[in-house]
C-alpha cells in the first residue's frame, strides 16, 4: 500500500535514483572482479545488485528492465553457486548490459537498442547454457531454480531492523513470513529494547528476531529474503554446524540455542546474545535544487545580518547590540551548517572513471590501472558537478597521448601496466585535484613546432616551460598526428581550462619527458560563502579570505623609507616581501601615516599585503563578477556589504602570481620601472 | 483509521479495527497515552482487527507495562481474531494480556456501554 501523499511518479523517480546508484556500484564491482575473479563477496554483491534492480523494477512497473536484468542475475547466480566462472567476457557483457539498464531506467531508448539487448542476452545465454527469458515479463518475479543446496541444514538467523526500516514502508512480519516459506522456522522475538510508552518512537521497530531455520536453501537464498532492506537492517545468517542433520524432522528450539550455548557448543551464539541492536545512522535524500535554494537563502540572510550589525554599531543601543550579536552568532552557525550540507566526497566522481579507463584500455590495447587517492576529500556539490568534463578530457588525453604502447614502455624499461592516478587533497582554502600518468610526458619541442605552424608564436620566440604548456589550452590546439575517437581534436584542454576557470580555479601542468605528466586543478573549497577580512584601501573596500590571513602588523612611513623601495619588512627577524595594494591597483590619494600589513600564507610561503585599514571579520556571500571579468584572476568575486556597497574579494595567491608574472615579462622585454607600476615593485620584492 | 476511543464513567474503551500499521502508530500511541492518563480501567477491544503490525504490538506491550506500574487495569479482550493472533505468533510476538477477569468495574462498564 502506498503511503498517503506519495504518487506513483514519485515512487518511480525514487526507484530511478536508487537504481542509478546501484548500477554505478555494480560497475565498480564488475571492474574489480576483472582483477579478482575469485572474490565471492564481489560476486554476491553483483548478484544482489542485479536482483534488486530486477525486483524493484518489476514492483514499480519497469517490466522490460526487470525482464532484461533477469538473465544477467541468473548468470551471476550460476557464478556464486560455482557453476560458472567469472571471465573477461562475462564482465564485459555485463558492463555493456549495464549501459542498457541505464537507458531502461531513464526510459530513454535508442534505435536498435532492443536488437542490441537481445544480442547481449544471447551471449549471456551461451555462457550460462540457459534459455533467455528477456521479453517474458512474467519471468521478472520468478525465483531461479538454483539457490537450494541438496542438503537440508539448520541456519541460525538474527534479524535486527534498523530505525528507519518501518518508516521506509517495510513490515518485518512480512519478511519473516517469506522466510518461513523456505523451510521449518522456529522464531523468538527479543523485546528487551522496547522502551516505556512515553519514550517509544511509534514508527520504530525495537524488536529483534532470532530464528532457527531448517531448510535446503543456501545462505544467499536466505539473505535474498531481506535484499530490499539491505542497509536498513542488520542480518546474521550462520549455519548451525553442530545440529546439521539432513534427516532432522524438527528444528532446534531458538531459546535452547541462545540461552544454553554450552549444549550446542556453537561459538556463533555468543555474538548473537551480545548487545542491543545498533542504531543505523538515519539519512535523508533531499532534492539538490532544494538544497541550493536553502543555501541561497542563507546567503541572503548573511548579507542582511551584516547590514544589521552595521546599523547596531551606529546606534548606541545595548538591546539592539545584543540582539545583533545573537543574530550574528546564529547566522554564523547556520552558514557553517549549510556549507557542510553542500560538501560531498569526491570519491563517487573519481570512481566513475574506472569504467572509462577500462573501456579505453580495451579499445587501445593498453594495460592501464586507475589509482584513486584522497577520495574522501570533500568539495562543494556545485564544484564536483562541474568536474566531470575536465577530468574526462584529462584521462582521455593521458590514455591516448600520455600512456605509451606496450613496446615503447618495454623499451623504456617501464612496467607493462601503466598507471593513471586521480587524487584529491586540501591545500589551504583550495582543493587540489591531480591527474597524473606515468606515460611519455609532453614533448615541448612538438608543442612549440605546432604553435609555430599554427601561427600562434614566432619561429624564434623564447618561451618558458609554463608558457609552452599554456599553448595546450588554446582552442583547437593539438599535437596529435591523427585524430582518434578518443582525442586529438584539440578541444580537450580548452574545455578543461574553461570549466576550471568558471569554478574560480586554475590548471597547472608539470611534465617530465619519458616519465609522465601531472595536471593539477586548483579549486576553491566552496562557491558560496567564505569568512573574510574586510579591509580598506584609498576609500575602497576589499575582502581577503580569512583562511589565508595569519596576523596584522603596522607599517610606518619610516619603515617604507628604510627598505629603500624594496618592499620588504622584517617580522620578528624574518624578512617578508609585501605588495602595497594602493600602488598595485593605482589607487589615488595619500596613504595614512601608519598602514597595515596583512601577513598571509599560501602553501608554506608568507608575504604581506599592505592596506590602509583593517575593518574586521565578515562573512561574505560570493557573487560572480560575470564573464566580462573572468580574466581578472586576482579578484575571485564581489560581495555586497552591510551598507549596500560592493567590495571586491581578492585572491591573495593569484595576486602574488600575477605580480610575479608581470615582473618576469617586463624583465625579459623591458627595463624594470621602479617608479610607477605596483606589480613591478612587489615582484621585485618577491624575487628579492 | 482503526482506533476509536470511548470514554465511560468507570472505564475507557479502545476499539481497534481493520489494519493497524506503521501509518497508524502515532495515532494509536496518542490514544493510549490519553487513555492511561485518565487512570480509569482501559479495555482494548480488538474484535474487528484484520491485521496488527509490530508497531502496534510494541505500543500495547509498553501500555501494559505502564498500566501495571501505576496499578491501573488494562485488558486486551476477546474475541481476538484468530488470523491476527496466528500472524503474530508466527513472528514470535505474543500478547499475553489477552482476556481479563470480569471485575466489578468491568461489569459497571458493560452496563454503561449497554446504556450508551
Short mmCIF file of N, CA and C in Angstrom, two decimals, chain A residues 89-251:
data_model
loop_
_atom_site.label_atom_id
_atom_site.label_comp_id
_atom_site.label_asym_id
_atom_site.label_seq_id
_atom_site.Cartn_x
_atom_site.Cartn_y
_atom_site.Cartn_z
N UNK A 89 34.92 -12.02 -20.59
CA UNK A 89 33.77 -11.94 -21.49
C UNK A 89 32.48 -11.66 -20.71
N UNK A 90 32.34 -12.35 -19.59
CA UNK A 90 31.13 -12.15 -18.77
C UNK A 90 31.11 -10.73 -18.21
N UNK A 91 32.27 -10.27 -17.74
CA UNK A 91 32.33 -8.92 -17.17
C UNK A 91 32.00 -7.89 -18.25
N UNK A 92 32.61 -8.05 -19.42
CA UNK A 92 32.35 -7.07 -20.49
C UNK A 92 30.89 -7.09 -20.95
N UNK A 93 30.35 -8.30 -21.04
CA UNK A 93 28.93 -8.41 -21.43
C UNK A 93 28.04 -7.71 -20.41
N UNK A 94 28.35 -7.93 -19.14
CA UNK A 94 27.52 -7.33 -18.10
C UNK A 94 27.69 -5.81 -18.08
N UNK A 95 28.91 -5.35 -18.33
CA UNK A 95 29.12 -3.90 -18.39
C UNK A 95 28.31 -3.30 -19.54
N UNK A 96 28.34 -3.98 -20.69
CA UNK A 96 27.53 -3.49 -21.82
C UNK A 96 26.05 -3.51 -21.45
N UNK A 97 25.66 -4.57 -20.75
CA UNK A 97 24.25 -4.68 -20.34
C UNK A 97 23.87 -3.53 -19.42
N UNK A 98 24.81 -3.13 -18.56
CA UNK A 98 24.51 -2.04 -17.62
C UNK A 98 24.23 -0.72 -18.37
N UNK A 99 24.90 -0.54 -19.50
CA UNK A 99 24.61 0.66 -20.29
C UNK A 99 23.14 0.65 -20.73
N UNK A 100 22.66 -0.53 -21.09
CA UNK A 100 21.25 -0.65 -21.48
C UNK A 100 20.33 -0.47 -20.27
N UNK A 101 20.79 -1.00 -19.15
CA UNK A 101 19.99 -0.86 -17.92
C UNK A 101 19.80 0.63 -17.63
N UNK A 102 20.87 1.40 -17.80
CA UNK A 102 20.77 2.86 -17.58
C UNK A 102 19.70 3.47 -18.49
N UNK A 103 19.71 3.04 -19.74
CA UNK A 103 18.72 3.58 -20.68
C UNK A 103 17.30 3.20 -20.24
N UNK A 104 17.17 1.94 -19.83
CA UNK A 104 15.83 1.48 -19.43
C UNK A 104 15.36 2.17 -18.15
N UNK A 105 16.29 2.47 -17.27
CA UNK A 105 15.92 3.19 -16.03
C UNK A 105 15.41 4.57 -16.39
N UNK A 106 16.09 5.20 -17.34
CA UNK A 106 15.72 6.57 -17.70
C UNK A 106 14.62 6.63 -18.74
N UNK A 107 14.07 5.48 -19.11
CA UNK A 107 13.05 5.43 -20.16
C UNK A 107 13.55 6.06 -21.45
N UNK A 108 14.86 5.98 -21.67
CA UNK A 108 15.43 6.55 -22.90
C UNK A 108 15.96 5.40 -23.72
N UNK A 109 15.30 5.12 -24.81
CA UNK A 109 15.77 4.02 -25.65
C UNK A 109 16.31 4.57 -26.95
N UNK A 110 17.35 3.96 -27.44
CA UNK A 110 17.94 4.40 -28.70
C UNK A 110 17.52 3.43 -29.79
N UNK A 111 17.61 3.86 -31.06
CA UNK A 111 17.27 2.94 -32.15
C UNK A 111 18.17 1.69 -32.06
N UNK A 112 17.63 0.58 -32.42
CA UNK A 112 18.34 -0.70 -32.40
C UNK A 112 18.69 -1.21 -31.00
N UNK A 113 18.19 -0.51 -29.97
CA UNK A 113 18.54 -0.92 -28.61
C UNK A 113 18.02 -2.32 -28.30
N UNK A 114 16.81 -2.61 -28.80
CA UNK A 114 16.22 -3.92 -28.50
C UNK A 114 17.07 -5.04 -29.10
N UNK A 115 17.49 -4.83 -30.37
CA UNK A 115 18.35 -5.83 -31.03
C UNK A 115 19.64 -6.03 -30.25
N UNK A 116 20.19 -4.88 -29.83
CA UNK A 116 21.45 -4.92 -29.12
C UNK A 116 21.29 -5.67 -27.79
N UNK A 117 20.16 -5.44 -27.13
CA UNK A 117 19.92 -6.13 -25.84
C UNK A 117 19.76 -7.63 -26.06
N UNK A 118 19.04 -7.97 -27.12
CA UNK A 118 18.84 -9.40 -27.41
C UNK A 118 20.18 -10.07 -27.69
N UNK A 119 21.05 -9.34 -28.37
CA UNK A 119 22.37 -9.91 -28.69
C UNK A 119 23.16 -10.18 -27.40
N UNK A 120 23.08 -9.21 -26.49
CA UNK A 120 23.78 -9.38 -25.21
C UNK A 120 23.23 -10.61 -24.48
N UNK A 121 21.90 -10.70 -24.45
CA UNK A 121 21.29 -11.80 -23.71
C UNK A 121 21.59 -13.15 -24.37
N UNK A 122 21.67 -13.14 -25.70
CA UNK A 122 22.00 -14.39 -26.38
C UNK A 122 23.40 -14.85 -25.98
N UNK A 123 24.30 -13.90 -25.88
CA UNK A 123 25.67 -14.25 -25.47
C UNK A 123 25.71 -14.71 -24.01
N UNK A 124 24.90 -14.05 -23.18
CA UNK A 124 24.82 -14.48 -21.77
C UNK A 124 24.27 -15.91 -21.71
N UNK A 125 23.27 -16.16 -22.55
CA UNK A 125 22.66 -17.49 -22.59
C UNK A 125 23.70 -18.54 -22.98
N UNK A 126 24.55 -18.19 -23.94
CA UNK A 126 25.60 -19.14 -24.35
C UNK A 126 26.51 -19.45 -23.18
N UNK A 127 26.82 -18.41 -22.41
CA UNK A 127 27.73 -18.60 -21.28
C UNK A 127 27.09 -19.47 -20.20
N UNK A 128 25.80 -19.22 -19.95
CA UNK A 128 25.16 -19.94 -18.84
C UNK A 128 24.51 -21.25 -19.29
N UNK A 129 24.31 -21.36 -20.61
CA UNK A 129 23.66 -22.57 -21.12
C UNK A 129 22.19 -22.62 -20.77
N UNK A 130 21.59 -21.44 -20.53
CA UNK A 130 20.17 -21.41 -20.20
C UNK A 130 19.40 -20.67 -21.27
N UNK A 131 18.08 -20.85 -21.19
CA UNK A 131 17.22 -20.20 -22.17
C UNK A 131 17.03 -18.74 -21.78
N UNK A 132 17.14 -17.88 -22.77
CA UNK A 132 16.94 -16.47 -22.50
C UNK A 132 15.47 -16.18 -22.20
N UNK A 133 15.22 -15.35 -21.21
CA UNK A 133 13.83 -15.08 -20.85
C UNK A 133 13.45 -13.64 -21.12
N UNK A 134 14.32 -12.86 -21.73
CA UNK A 134 14.00 -11.45 -21.98
C UNK A 134 12.75 -11.35 -22.83
N UNK A 135 11.94 -10.37 -22.54
CA UNK A 135 10.71 -10.21 -23.27
C UNK A 135 9.56 -10.92 -22.61
N UNK A 136 9.89 -11.84 -21.73
CA UNK A 136 8.84 -12.54 -21.00
C UNK A 136 8.70 -11.86 -19.64
N UNK A 137 7.73 -10.96 -19.55
CA UNK A 137 7.65 -10.15 -18.35
C UNK A 137 7.32 -10.96 -17.11
N UNK A 138 6.71 -12.15 -17.30
CA UNK A 138 6.39 -12.97 -16.14
C UNK A 138 7.64 -13.46 -15.43
N UNK A 139 8.71 -13.50 -16.17
CA UNK A 139 9.92 -14.06 -15.59
C UNK A 139 10.50 -13.18 -14.51
N UNK A 140 10.10 -11.89 -14.52
CA UNK A 140 10.70 -10.96 -13.58
C UNK A 140 10.54 -11.38 -12.14
N UNK A 141 9.42 -11.90 -11.83
CA UNK A 141 9.19 -12.23 -10.43
C UNK A 141 9.56 -13.66 -10.08
N UNK A 142 9.95 -14.44 -11.09
CA UNK A 142 10.24 -15.85 -10.84
C UNK A 142 11.48 -16.03 -9.99
N UNK A 143 11.46 -17.05 -9.19
CA UNK A 143 12.68 -17.44 -8.50
C UNK A 143 13.48 -18.35 -9.41
N UNK A 144 14.76 -18.26 -9.33
CA UNK A 144 15.57 -19.15 -10.13
C UNK A 144 15.54 -20.53 -9.49
N UNK A 145 15.70 -21.57 -10.33
CA UNK A 145 15.65 -22.90 -9.75
C UNK A 145 16.83 -23.17 -8.83
N UNK A 146 17.89 -22.41 -9.06
CA UNK A 146 19.06 -22.62 -8.20
C UNK A 146 18.82 -21.94 -6.87
N UNK A 147 19.79 -21.96 -6.04
CA UNK A 147 19.66 -21.28 -4.76
C UNK A 147 19.36 -22.26 -3.64
N UNK A 148 19.18 -23.52 -3.99
CA UNK A 148 18.96 -24.53 -2.95
C UNK A 148 20.07 -25.56 -2.99
N UNK A 149 20.65 -25.78 -1.83
CA UNK A 149 21.64 -26.85 -1.72
C UNK A 149 20.89 -28.16 -1.62
N UNK A 150 21.56 -29.22 -2.00
CA UNK A 150 20.88 -30.51 -1.92
C UNK A 150 20.66 -30.93 -0.47
N UNK A 151 21.58 -30.55 0.43
CA UNK A 151 21.46 -30.97 1.83
C UNK A 151 20.63 -29.98 2.63
N UNK A 152 19.77 -30.52 3.47
CA UNK A 152 18.99 -29.67 4.37
C UNK A 152 19.86 -29.39 5.59
N UNK A 153 19.86 -28.16 6.01
CA UNK A 153 20.63 -27.84 7.20
C UNK A 153 19.92 -26.79 8.02
N UNK A 154 20.45 -26.61 9.23
CA UNK A 154 19.84 -25.61 10.10
C UNK A 154 20.66 -24.33 10.07
N UNK A 155 19.94 -23.23 10.03
CA UNK A 155 20.58 -21.91 9.99
C UNK A 155 20.12 -21.11 11.19
N UNK A 156 21.07 -20.44 11.79
CA UNK A 156 20.73 -19.53 12.88
C UNK A 156 20.71 -18.12 12.30
N UNK A 157 19.60 -17.45 12.47
CA UNK A 157 19.42 -16.14 11.82
C UNK A 157 19.10 -15.09 12.87
N UNK A 158 19.77 -13.98 12.81
CA UNK A 158 19.39 -12.84 13.66
C UNK A 158 19.02 -11.68 12.74
N UNK A 159 17.85 -11.13 12.97
CA UNK A 159 17.33 -10.04 12.13
C UNK A 159 17.06 -8.83 13.04
N UNK A 160 17.83 -7.77 12.81
CA UNK A 160 17.70 -6.55 13.63
C UNK A 160 17.25 -5.41 12.72
N UNK A 161 15.96 -5.09 12.73
CA UNK A 161 15.50 -3.98 11.87
C UNK A 161 16.14 -2.66 12.32
N UNK A 162 16.53 -1.85 11.36
CA UNK A 162 17.11 -0.54 11.68
C UNK A 162 16.02 0.46 12.02
N UNK A 163 16.45 1.62 12.48
CA UNK A 163 15.48 2.62 12.95
C UNK A 163 14.57 3.12 11.83
N UNK A 164 15.05 3.08 10.61
CA UNK A 164 14.28 3.67 9.51
C UNK A 164 13.48 2.64 8.71
N UNK A 165 13.61 1.36 9.08
CA UNK A 165 13.03 0.33 8.22
C UNK A 165 11.50 0.44 8.12
N UNK A 166 10.84 0.65 9.23
CA UNK A 166 9.38 0.73 9.19
C UNK A 166 8.94 1.98 8.44
N UNK A 167 9.62 3.07 8.72
CA UNK A 167 9.26 4.33 8.04
C UNK A 167 9.45 4.20 6.54
N UNK A 168 10.34 3.31 6.16
CA UNK A 168 10.60 3.10 4.74
C UNK A 168 9.52 2.23 4.10
N UNK A 169 8.57 1.80 4.90
CA UNK A 169 7.43 1.05 4.35
C UNK A 169 7.59 -0.45 4.40
N UNK A 170 8.61 -0.94 5.09
CA UNK A 170 8.80 -2.40 5.14
C UNK A 170 8.23 -2.95 6.44
N UNK A 171 7.46 -4.02 6.33
CA UNK A 171 6.88 -4.65 7.51
C UNK A 171 7.72 -5.90 7.80
N UNK A 172 8.41 -5.93 8.95
CA UNK A 172 9.26 -7.10 9.24
C UNK A 172 8.47 -8.40 9.32
N UNK A 173 7.19 -8.33 9.70
CA UNK A 173 6.41 -9.57 9.80
C UNK A 173 6.25 -10.23 8.43
N UNK A 174 6.14 -9.40 7.40
CA UNK A 174 6.01 -9.96 6.05
C UNK A 174 7.32 -10.64 5.63
N UNK A 175 8.45 -10.04 6.02
CA UNK A 175 9.74 -10.66 5.69
C UNK A 175 9.88 -12.00 6.40
N UNK A 176 9.45 -12.04 7.67
CA UNK A 176 9.55 -13.29 8.42
C UNK A 176 8.63 -14.34 7.81
N UNK A 177 7.49 -13.88 7.30
CA UNK A 177 6.57 -14.80 6.62
C UNK A 177 7.22 -15.39 5.38
N UNK A 178 7.95 -14.54 4.68
CA UNK A 178 8.66 -15.01 3.47
C UNK A 178 9.76 -16.00 3.84
N UNK A 179 10.43 -15.70 4.96
CA UNK A 179 11.49 -16.60 5.44
C UNK A 179 10.91 -17.97 5.79
N UNK A 180 9.71 -17.95 6.37
CA UNK A 180 9.05 -19.20 6.77
C UNK A 180 8.80 -20.10 5.57
N UNK A 181 8.62 -19.48 4.40
CA UNK A 181 8.35 -20.28 3.19
C UNK A 181 9.55 -21.10 2.74
N UNK A 182 10.72 -20.78 3.29
CA UNK A 182 11.92 -21.51 2.87
C UNK A 182 12.09 -22.83 3.61
N UNK A 183 11.37 -22.99 4.69
CA UNK A 183 11.52 -24.24 5.43
C UNK A 183 10.81 -24.17 6.76
N UNK A 184 11.30 -24.98 7.71
CA UNK A 184 10.68 -25.01 9.04
C UNK A 184 11.36 -23.97 9.90
N UNK A 185 10.54 -23.08 10.45
CA UNK A 185 11.12 -21.92 11.14
C UNK A 185 10.69 -21.91 12.61
N UNK A 186 11.68 -21.78 13.48
CA UNK A 186 11.39 -21.58 14.90
C UNK A 186 11.90 -20.18 15.24
N UNK A 187 11.06 -19.40 15.86
CA UNK A 187 11.39 -17.98 15.96
C UNK A 187 11.17 -17.44 17.37
N UNK A 188 12.02 -16.50 17.75
CA UNK A 188 11.87 -15.87 19.07
C UNK A 188 12.07 -14.36 18.89
N UNK A 189 11.12 -13.59 19.43
CA UNK A 189 11.26 -12.14 19.36
C UNK A 189 11.92 -11.65 20.65
N UNK A 190 12.98 -10.88 20.52
CA UNK A 190 13.65 -10.31 21.69
C UNK A 190 13.08 -8.91 21.88
N UNK A 191 12.43 -8.73 23.02
CA UNK A 191 11.66 -7.48 23.20
C UNK A 191 12.24 -6.58 24.28
N UNK A 192 13.42 -6.93 24.77
CA UNK A 192 14.01 -6.18 25.89
C UNK A 192 14.18 -4.69 25.59
N UNK A 193 14.35 -4.37 24.32
CA UNK A 193 14.68 -2.97 23.99
C UNK A 193 13.45 -2.07 23.86
N UNK A 194 12.25 -2.66 23.98
CA UNK A 194 11.04 -1.82 23.85
C UNK A 194 10.98 -0.88 25.05
N UNK A 195 11.01 0.42 24.83
CA UNK A 195 11.09 1.36 25.95
C UNK A 195 9.72 1.63 26.58
N UNK A 196 9.72 2.51 27.58
CA UNK A 196 8.46 2.93 28.21
C UNK A 196 7.62 3.67 27.18
N UNK A 197 6.32 3.64 27.39
CA UNK A 197 5.40 4.23 26.40
C UNK A 197 5.79 5.67 26.04
N UNK A 198 6.13 6.43 27.05
CA UNK A 198 6.46 7.85 26.83
C UNK A 198 7.65 8.01 25.87
N UNK A 199 8.64 7.12 26.02
CA UNK A 199 9.86 7.26 25.22
C UNK A 199 9.79 6.52 23.89
N UNK A 200 8.71 5.84 23.66
CA UNK A 200 8.66 4.95 22.48
C UNK A 200 8.38 5.76 21.21
N UNK A 201 9.26 5.61 20.24
CA UNK A 201 9.02 6.21 18.93
C UNK A 201 8.07 5.26 18.20
N UNK A 202 6.84 5.69 17.95
CA UNK A 202 5.84 4.73 17.45
C UNK A 202 6.17 4.14 16.08
N UNK A 203 7.03 4.81 15.32
CA UNK A 203 7.30 4.31 13.96
C UNK A 203 8.63 3.57 13.86
N UNK A 204 9.15 3.18 15.01
CA UNK A 204 10.42 2.47 15.01
C UNK A 204 10.24 1.06 15.54
N UNK A 205 11.01 0.13 15.00
CA UNK A 205 10.91 -1.24 15.48
C UNK A 205 12.01 -1.49 16.52
N UNK A 206 11.58 -1.89 17.73
CA UNK A 206 12.55 -2.16 18.80
C UNK A 206 12.78 -3.65 18.97
N UNK A 207 12.02 -4.45 18.25
CA UNK A 207 12.09 -5.90 18.42
C UNK A 207 13.20 -6.47 17.54
N UNK A 208 13.90 -7.46 18.08
CA UNK A 208 14.94 -8.16 17.33
C UNK A 208 14.51 -9.62 17.25
N UNK A 209 14.73 -10.25 16.12
CA UNK A 209 14.29 -11.64 15.99
C UNK A 209 15.49 -12.60 15.87
N UNK A 210 15.43 -13.67 16.65
CA UNK A 210 16.37 -14.78 16.50
C UNK A 210 15.57 -15.96 15.97
N UNK A 211 16.12 -16.60 14.98
CA UNK A 211 15.35 -17.71 14.39
C UNK A 211 16.27 -18.86 14.02
N UNK A 212 15.69 -20.05 14.05
CA UNK A 212 16.41 -21.22 13.52
C UNK A 212 15.57 -21.74 12.35
N UNK A 213 16.22 -21.87 11.21
CA UNK A 213 15.52 -22.30 10.01
C UNK A 213 16.09 -23.64 9.54
N UNK A 214 15.24 -24.59 9.39
CA UNK A 214 15.64 -25.87 8.82
C UNK A 214 15.25 -25.82 7.34
N UNK A 215 16.25 -25.81 6.48
CA UNK A 215 15.93 -25.59 5.07
C UNK A 215 17.04 -26.10 4.16
N UNK A 216 16.66 -26.39 2.92
CA UNK A 216 17.67 -26.76 1.91
C UNK A 216 18.18 -25.51 1.20
N UNK A 217 17.65 -24.37 1.59
CA UNK A 217 18.06 -23.13 0.91
C UNK A 217 19.50 -22.78 1.25
N UNK A 218 20.16 -22.12 0.28
CA UNK A 218 21.52 -21.69 0.52
C UNK A 218 21.50 -20.38 1.34
N UNK A 219 22.67 -20.01 1.83
CA UNK A 219 22.76 -18.77 2.61
C UNK A 219 22.30 -17.57 1.77
N UNK A 220 22.71 -17.58 0.49
CA UNK A 220 22.34 -16.46 -0.38
C UNK A 220 20.82 -16.37 -0.56
N UNK A 221 20.19 -17.54 -0.68
CA UNK A 221 18.73 -17.53 -0.85
C UNK A 221 18.06 -16.97 0.40
N UNK A 222 18.60 -17.33 1.56
CA UNK A 222 18.04 -16.80 2.81
C UNK A 222 18.23 -15.28 2.85
N UNK A 223 19.42 -14.85 2.50
CA UNK A 223 19.70 -13.41 2.54
C UNK A 223 18.85 -12.64 1.52
N UNK A 224 18.53 -13.32 0.43
CA UNK A 224 17.73 -12.65 -0.60
C UNK A 224 16.34 -12.23 -0.09
N UNK A 225 15.85 -12.94 0.94
CA UNK A 225 14.56 -12.56 1.53
C UNK A 225 14.64 -11.11 2.03
N UNK A 226 15.82 -10.73 2.50
CA UNK A 226 15.99 -9.41 3.12
C UNK A 226 16.67 -8.43 2.16
N UNK A 227 16.74 -8.77 0.90
CA UNK A 227 17.56 -7.99 -0.03
C UNK A 227 17.07 -6.54 -0.18
N UNK A 228 15.76 -6.35 -0.06
CA UNK A 228 15.25 -4.99 -0.25
C UNK A 228 15.43 -4.12 0.99
N UNK A 229 15.84 -4.74 2.10
CA UNK A 229 16.07 -3.92 3.29
C UNK A 229 17.56 -3.95 3.67
N UNK A 230 18.36 -4.36 2.71
CA UNK A 230 19.80 -4.34 2.93
C UNK A 230 20.19 -2.89 3.23
N UNK A 231 20.91 -2.67 4.26
CA UNK A 231 21.25 -1.29 4.61
C UNK A 231 20.27 -0.70 5.61
N UNK A 232 19.11 -1.33 5.71
CA UNK A 232 18.11 -0.83 6.68
C UNK A 232 18.00 -1.77 7.87
N UNK A 233 18.78 -2.83 7.85
CA UNK A 233 18.73 -3.78 8.96
C UNK A 233 20.09 -4.45 9.12
N UNK A 234 20.24 -5.13 10.25
CA UNK A 234 21.43 -5.98 10.43
C UNK A 234 20.96 -7.42 10.29
N UNK A 235 21.69 -8.19 9.56
CA UNK A 235 21.28 -9.57 9.34
C UNK A 235 22.47 -10.51 9.53
N UNK A 236 22.28 -11.52 10.36
CA UNK A 236 23.32 -12.54 10.51
C UNK A 236 22.72 -13.87 10.11
N UNK A 237 23.37 -14.55 9.21
CA UNK A 237 22.91 -15.89 8.80
C UNK A 237 24.11 -16.83 8.95
N UNK A 238 24.00 -17.78 9.87
CA UNK A 238 25.12 -18.69 10.13
C UNK A 238 24.62 -20.13 10.13
N UNK A 239 25.39 -21.03 9.53
CA UNK A 239 24.95 -22.44 9.59
C UNK A 239 25.17 -23.00 11.00
N UNK A 240 24.25 -23.82 11.43
CA UNK A 240 24.40 -24.48 12.72
C UNK A 240 25.12 -25.81 12.50
N UNK A 241 26.45 -25.75 12.51
CA UNK A 241 27.24 -26.94 12.17
C UNK A 241 26.90 -28.13 13.06
N UNK A 242 26.79 -27.84 14.36
CA UNK A 242 26.63 -28.93 15.31
C UNK A 242 25.31 -29.68 15.15
N UNK A 243 24.32 -28.93 14.62
CA UNK A 243 22.98 -29.53 14.59
C UNK A 243 22.58 -29.99 13.19
N UNK A 244 23.49 -29.83 12.24
CA UNK A 244 23.13 -30.15 10.87
C UNK A 244 22.73 -31.62 10.74
N UNK A 245 21.59 -31.82 10.23
CA UNK A 245 21.12 -33.18 10.04
C UNK A 245 20.08 -33.20 8.95
N UNK A 246 20.46 -33.74 7.80
CA UNK A 246 19.53 -33.74 6.68
C UNK A 246 18.23 -34.47 7.02
N UNK A 247 18.29 -35.36 8.00
CA UNK A 247 17.10 -36.15 8.30
C UNK A 247 16.32 -35.60 9.48
N UNK A 248 16.80 -34.49 10.02
CA UNK A 248 16.13 -33.94 11.20
C UNK A 248 14.70 -33.54 10.86
N UNK A 249 13.79 -33.89 11.71
CA UNK A 249 12.39 -33.59 11.41
C UNK A 249 11.93 -32.34 12.13
N UNK A 250 12.71 -31.89 13.09
CA UNK A 250 12.28 -30.69 13.80
C UNK A 250 13.49 -29.77 14.04
N UNK A 251 13.23 -28.53 14.10
CA UNK A 251 14.32 -27.58 14.33
C UNK A 251 14.60 -27.50 15.81
#
